[in-house]
Amino acid sequence: LNFYHSKKKRNIHSSFFFSTELRTLGMWYRQLMGESIGKKLNLDGNEVRNGITPVVSIGSTDLHSMGQLYFGGPNDKFTNIITVTRGGYHKVPYNALLPGLVKNIEGKTLNEIMEAVAKGTIETYRKLELPFVHIELENMIEYEIGYYLQFRMMEMMYLAKLMNVNAFDQPQVELYKEETSKVLENGV
């Protein structure tokens, strides 16, 4: 799907995590995608300047800023919405200090509210006919996170193959390291 959408000029990949605890997982994926397919040369040695720009958003925190861009801005993004199914204990009280400020949340757990926000976001993507996939983790346990990591590593290997680039080298990263070394050698 990433390859397909990159061919359709959707060269921004948005990982939209609906759990603040998964922010670092999004940053890991951003690094994986950037270093795996952001290449100057293809496997034939031809200059291609290939890549997809990975961005990370956190729901519901980023819905106002990034949601506006994703829903109303250019159709140059392919979004992965990642949610976690799990129970919750903390509930919004019925006798809230400001009753009625937000409708229909009294007695709901914080996880139920986040799930509603995620479902509302998914429905908005559908209605606007914007490209996305929904990845649902059953829980935030080692098995599920490991499964997700493995899935993404395999995805990058296949994506690199489709893009005809080497997923396992990062020659351009060495450039800044060499320049940094020179600066340190000559004094800052």
Tab-separated table of C-alpha atoms in Angstrom:
chain	number	residue	atom	x	y	z
A	1	LEU	CA	0.000	0.000	0.000
A	2	ASN	CA	2.848	2.421	0.731
A	3	PHE	CA	4.338	1.729	-2.703
A	4	TYR	CA	0.959	2.093	-4.414
A	5	HIS	CA	0.255	5.416	-2.729
A	6	SER	CA	3.756	6.751	-3.403
A	7	LYS	CA	3.093	6.118	-7.102
A	8	LYS	CA	-0.104	8.179	-6.698
A	9	LYS	CA	2.019	11.125	-5.395
A	10	ARG	CA	1.159	10.432	-1.756
A	11	ASN	CA	4.730	10.613	-0.500
A	12	ILE	CA	3.883	11.361	3.118
A	13	HIS	CA	3.201	8.414	5.399
A	14	SER	CA	1.345	9.362	8.559
A	15	SER	CA	1.363	6.995	11.519
A	16	PHE	CA	-1.559	8.174	13.657
A	17	PHE	CA	-1.319	6.476	17.060
A	18	PHE	CA	-4.343	6.664	19.327
A	19	SER	CA	-2.302	6.105	22.473
A	20	THR	CA	0.216	8.540	23.904
A	21	GLU	CA	2.196	5.559	25.221
A	22	LEU	CA	3.007	4.553	21.619
A	23	ARG	CA	4.700	7.835	20.656
A	24	THR	CA	8.170	6.252	20.767
A	25	LEU	CA	6.948	3.360	18.618
A	26	GLY	CA	5.950	5.957	16.033
A	27	MET	CA	9.358	7.590	16.248
A	28	TRP	CA	10.999	4.178	15.771
A	29	TYR	CA	8.914	3.597	12.634
A	30	ARG	CA	9.785	7.074	11.366
A	31	GLN	CA	13.476	6.207	11.709
A	32	LEU	CA	12.994	2.783	10.106
A	33	MET	CA	11.218	4.184	7.064
A	34	GLY	CA	13.521	7.173	6.639
A	35	GLU	CA	16.736	5.159	6.754
A	36	SER	CA	15.400	2.149	4.846
A	37	ILE	CA	13.976	3.788	1.737
A	38	GLY	CA	15.279	7.363	1.690
A	39	LYS	CA	17.962	6.763	-0.936
A	40	LYS	CA	19.916	8.793	-3.422
A	41	LEU	CA	20.796	5.769	-5.591
A	42	ASN	CA	18.851	2.679	-6.573
A	43	LEU	CA	20.265	-0.855	-6.746
A	44	ASP	CA	21.443	-0.207	-10.321
A	45	GLY	CA	23.551	2.779	-9.186
A	46	ASN	CA	21.230	5.336	-10.811
A	47	GLU	CA	20.340	8.532	-8.961
A	48	VAL	CA	16.672	8.338	-7.983
A	49	ARG	CA	16.305	10.460	-4.806
A	50	ASN	CA	13.696	8.005	-3.562
A	51	GLY	CA	11.682	8.053	-0.370
A	52	ILE	CA	8.481	8.543	1.539
A	53	THR	CA	8.385	11.116	4.337
A	54	PRO	CA	7.214	9.515	7.585
A	55	VAL	CA	5.369	11.629	10.160
A	56	VAL	CA	3.948	10.687	13.537
A	57	SER	CA	0.718	12.016	15.012
A	58	ILE	CA	-0.845	11.218	18.368
A	59	GLY	CA	-4.599	11.128	18.825
A	60	SER	CA	-6.367	12.934	20.252
A	61	THR	CA	-3.581	15.457	20.944
A	62	ASP	CA	-2.804	16.185	17.281
A	63	LEU	CA	-6.338	16.044	15.891
A	64	HIS	CA	-6.874	19.801	15.841
A	65	SER	CA	-3.611	20.713	14.123
A	66	MET	CA	-2.793	17.652	12.033
A	67	GLY	CA	-6.417	16.599	11.581
A	68	GLN	CA	-7.108	19.918	9.893
A	69	LEU	CA	-4.148	19.352	7.564
A	70	TYR	CA	-4.986	15.700	6.884
A	71	PHE	CA	-8.703	16.339	6.267
A	72	GLY	CA	-8.515	19.709	4.512
A	73	GLY	CA	-4.992	19.935	3.088
A	74	PRO	CA	-3.424	18.336	0.027
A	75	ASN	CA	-4.211	14.691	-0.683
A	76	ASP	CA	-0.527	13.735	-0.502
A	77	LYS	CA	-0.685	11.470	2.566
A	78	PHE	CA	-1.339	7.800	3.269
A	79	THR	CA	-2.334	7.271	6.899
A	80	ASN	CA	-2.017	4.296	9.211
A	81	ILE	CA	-4.333	4.619	12.202
A	82	ILE	CA	-3.045	2.498	15.074
A	83	THR	CA	-5.321	1.803	18.045
A	84	VAL	CA	-5.082	-0.339	21.157
A	85	THR	CA	-8.072	-2.284	22.463
A	86	ARG	CA	-8.018	-2.476	26.238
A	87	GLY	CA	-10.203	-1.947	29.223
A	88	GLY	CA	-10.123	1.048	31.491
A	89	TYR	CA	-10.928	1.917	35.043
A	90	HIS	CA	-10.923	5.692	35.304
A	91	LYS	CA	-14.354	7.119	34.544
A	92	VAL	CA	-15.623	10.610	33.994
A	93	PRO	CA	-17.859	11.358	36.984
A	94	TYR	CA	-21.565	11.984	36.590
A	95	ASN	CA	-21.407	14.926	38.983
A	96	ALA	CA	-18.768	16.796	36.999
A	97	LEU	CA	-17.789	20.308	37.983
A	98	LEU	CA	-19.089	21.611	34.633
A	99	PRO	CA	-21.898	19.210	33.662
A	100	GLY	CA	-22.819	19.139	29.992
A	101	LEU	CA	-19.580	20.811	28.848
A	102	VAL	CA	-18.875	17.791	26.650
A	103	LYS	CA	-21.949	15.727	25.791
A	104	ASN	CA	-22.221	12.005	26.434
A	105	ILE	CA	-18.979	11.431	28.338
A	106	GLU	CA	-20.297	11.099	31.893
A	107	GLY	CA	-19.669	7.575	33.190
A	108	LYS	CA	-17.398	6.652	30.274
A	109	THR	CA	-13.845	5.422	30.848
A	110	LEU	CA	-10.971	7.374	29.372
A	111	ASN	CA	-10.276	4.418	27.070
A	112	GLU	CA	-13.886	4.425	25.854
A	113	ILE	CA	-13.578	8.115	25.045
A	114	MET	CA	-10.301	7.555	23.145
A	115	GLU	CA	-11.891	4.657	21.270
A	116	ALA	CA	-14.804	6.927	20.286
A	117	VAL	CA	-12.368	9.597	19.061
A	118	ALA	CA	-10.474	6.999	17.013
A	119	LYS	CA	-13.706	5.609	15.509
A	120	GLY	CA	-14.852	9.143	14.690
A	121	THR	CA	-11.519	9.815	12.997
A	122	ILE	CA	-11.737	6.596	10.977
A	123	GLU	CA	-15.270	7.462	9.876
A	124	THR	CA	-14.083	10.915	8.813
A	125	TYR	CA	-11.336	9.361	6.664
A	126	ARG	CA	-13.980	7.121	5.069
A	127	LYS	CA	-16.423	9.947	4.379
A	128	LEU	CA	-13.688	12.142	2.894
A	129	GLU	CA	-12.402	9.163	0.860
A	130	LEU	CA	-8.865	9.655	2.147
A	131	PRO	CA	-6.524	6.647	2.000
A	132	PHE	CA	-5.853	4.912	5.312
A	133	VAL	CA	-5.535	1.558	6.990
A	134	HIS	CA	-6.498	0.733	10.549
A	135	ILE	CA	-4.134	-1.416	12.598
A	136	GLU	CA	-5.581	-2.595	15.881
A	137	LEU	CA	-3.340	-3.937	18.617
A	138	GLU	CA	-5.229	-6.147	21.050
A	139	ASN	CA	-3.339	-4.854	24.066
A	140	MET	CA	-0.128	-3.081	24.957
A	141	ILE	CA	1.846	-6.216	25.789
A	142	GLU	CA	5.240	-7.457	24.587
A	143	TYR	CA	3.721	-9.937	22.129
A	144	GLU	CA	1.601	-7.302	20.375
A	145	ILE	CA	4.417	-4.732	20.233
A	146	GLY	CA	6.857	-7.375	18.953
A	147	TYR	CA	4.355	-8.438	16.303
A	148	TYR	CA	3.990	-4.816	15.199
A	149	LEU	CA	7.780	-4.296	15.062
A	150	GLN	CA	8.273	-7.448	12.989
A	151	PHE	CA	5.425	-6.499	10.652
A	152	ARG	CA	6.990	-3.083	10.041
A	153	MET	CA	10.499	-4.470	9.457
A	154	MET	CA	9.144	-6.919	6.886
A	155	GLU	CA	7.134	-4.117	5.309
A	156	MET	CA	10.298	-2.045	4.825
A	157	MET	CA	12.177	-4.936	3.209
A	158	TYR	CA	9.351	-5.459	0.708
A	159	LEU	CA	8.936	-1.736	0.121
A	160	ALA	CA	12.664	-1.333	-0.575
A	161	LYS	CA	12.489	-4.226	-3.034
A	162	LEU	CA	9.547	-2.628	-4.855
A	163	MET	CA	11.396	0.708	-4.933
A	164	ASN	CA	14.609	-0.985	-6.103
A	165	VAL	CA	16.735	0.360	-3.244
A	166	ASN	CA	18.914	-1.223	-0.551
A	167	ALA	CA	17.052	-1.093	2.767
A	168	PHE	CA	20.200	-1.955	4.714
A	169	ASP	CA	22.619	0.850	3.903
A	170	GLN	CA	22.629	4.506	4.869
A	171	PRO	CA	25.531	6.124	2.996
A	172	GLN	CA	24.150	9.665	3.275
A	173	VAL	CA	24.049	9.399	7.086
A	174	GLU	CA	27.829	9.094	7.037
A	175	LEU	CA	28.097	12.558	5.453
A	176	TYR	CA	27.055	14.488	8.540
A	177	LYS	CA	29.195	12.240	10.742
A	178	GLU	CA	32.285	13.065	8.657
A	179	GLU	CA	31.517	16.792	8.780
A	180	THR	CA	30.888	16.660	12.526
A	181	SER	CA	34.211	14.899	13.027
A	182	LYS	CA	35.983	17.661	11.062
A	183	VAL	CA	34.323	20.365	13.166
A	184	LEU	CA	35.315	18.622	16.386
A	185	GLU	CA	38.885	18.132	15.120
A	186	ASN	CA	39.243	21.813	14.186
A	187	GLY	CA	37.466	23.112	17.266
A	188	VAL	CA	33.879	24.192	17.575
